[in-house]
Amino acid sequence: MAPSISSPESKQLVPKSKQTPTKELTPLQAISQGVCLPGIPLFSSFDKHRSWILDHMAGAFRVFARKGYTEGMSGHISVRDPEHPHTFWTNPLGKHFATLKASDMVLVDYDGKVVGGNKTRPANAAGFLIHSAVHKARPDVHAACHCHGKGGKAWSAFGKRLEMINQDVTYFYGEAQAVYEEFGGVVLDEAEGKRLAAALGPKGKGMILRNHGLLTVGGTVDEAAYLYTLMERSCEVQLMVEAAAANGLPKILVDDEAAAYTFKMASDPESLYWEFQPDLEYERELSNNTFAN
C-alpha cells in the first residue's frame, strides 16, 4: 500500500451537495458524478512524501514497460525531491523498466553529482542534461518523462505538432504542445539541453523531439507519466489518420473553441493525476505491488 498521508480528509469523497456552486466547480468536481474524487495527497513529512513519490515513480516505469516504451538503455523519468528541490530522482542506467523498484532510484543534483539513493549504478548522462535543463528552467515542473516509444519516434520524423484530431489530443492544445526542431545526436552537450528546455516554453506539457522521441512534464510524476502515455498514443493515432487521409479521406479537426474548452476542463493537475491512477493500480495488482517501498 502507498504511505499514509497527513490529511485524511483529502482522501474522503465529497458529495456534490457539499461542494461549491456549479459555476465554480473544479474540473475534477465537474467530471465526478455524485461524490468527487479526492485531490492530490498531502503529507506530514518530507520522508512520507518522498516515499510516495518513489513508489509512484517506480510504478510509472512498470506501466511504461508494459506499454512497450523501452529501447535498450534509453528513456528516463525524473522527479524533483520534495525537501531538496535542486535535486531530482531518476532511474539507474542499464536497468529494464519492468524490474525497477522505488529503492533503485538515484538522486542527483543540478551539477550531475549523485548525492543519494542507489549509488551502485550511474544515471543516464544524456538524460541528466535533458532533465536538469527542464527542471532549472521550469520551477513548476516536478516530474519529466522521456522515452523512445514507437509511435513517438515515428511521428517525430516529421518535426510537426500533433493536430487536434480528437478529444484526447486536445490535452496538448495551444502552448501546451511544443516541437524541438533540432537534432544533433545523443544529448551530451549542456547547451543543447538548454535549447531543448527553451523550446518547451513556460507552458509546455508535451514536446516532440524531432528524429528522437517525446518529452512530457507535470506537477506530479503521475501527471507527467499519463501525458506521456497519451502523447505516444496520439502519435500512433495521428499516423493512422495520415495514412487514411493519403487515400483521399478528408480530416476534420476539432475547432479551436471546443479544443480550448476541453483543454481547460481536462488538463488541470488534479485531473491529469487521476488519469494515471487506473494504469498504476492495474500494475500494482498485476505485480503484487513489488515495486513499492
Short mmCIF file of N, CA and C in Angstrom, two decimals, residues 91-96 104 106 114 118-123:
data_model
loop_
_atom_site.label_atom_id
_atom_site.label_comp_id
_atom_site.label_asym_id
_atom_site.label_seq_id
_atom_site.Cartn_x
_atom_site.Cartn_y
_atom_site.Cartn_z
N ASN A 91 16.15 7.21 -12.83
CA ASN A 91 16.39 5.77 -12.87
C ASN A 91 17.85 5.45 -13.15
N PRO A 92 18.34 4.32 -12.66
CA PRO A 92 19.73 3.92 -12.93
C PRO A 92 19.89 3.47 -14.37
N LEU A 93 21.05 3.69 -14.90
CA LEU A 93 21.35 3.34 -16.29
C LEU A 93 21.44 1.82 -16.44
N GLY A 94 20.86 1.32 -17.54
CA GLY A 94 21.03 -0.08 -17.89
C GLY A 94 20.18 -1.07 -17.12
N LYS A 95 19.06 -0.60 -16.54
CA LYS A 95 18.15 -1.50 -15.83
C LYS A 95 16.77 -1.40 -16.48
N HIS A 96 16.19 -2.55 -16.81
CA HIS A 96 14.91 -2.57 -17.52
C HIS A 96 13.81 -1.95 -16.68
N ASP A 104 15.58 1.49 -6.24
CA ASP A 104 16.59 1.55 -7.30
C ASP A 104 16.93 2.97 -7.72
N VAL A 106 18.02 6.88 -8.26
CA VAL A 106 19.26 7.61 -7.98
C VAL A 106 18.92 9.09 -7.79
N VAL A 114 25.89 12.45 -8.02
CA VAL A 114 24.99 11.55 -7.30
C VAL A 114 25.10 11.85 -5.81
N ASN A 118 20.28 5.08 -4.74
CA ASN A 118 21.07 3.94 -5.19
C ASN A 118 22.35 4.41 -5.86
N LYS A 119 23.48 4.13 -5.24
CA LYS A 119 24.77 4.57 -5.77
C LYS A 119 25.54 3.43 -6.44
N THR A 120 24.88 2.29 -6.64
CA THR A 120 25.57 1.15 -7.24
C THR A 120 25.61 1.22 -8.76
N ARG A 121 24.76 2.09 -9.34
CA ARG A 121 24.76 2.26 -10.80
C ARG A 121 24.72 3.75 -11.12
N PRO A 122 25.24 4.13 -12.31
CA PRO A 122 25.19 5.54 -12.70
C PRO A 122 23.81 5.91 -13.22
N ALA A 123 23.56 7.20 -13.29
CA ALA A 123 22.39 7.72 -14.00
C ALA A 123 22.77 7.88 -15.48
#
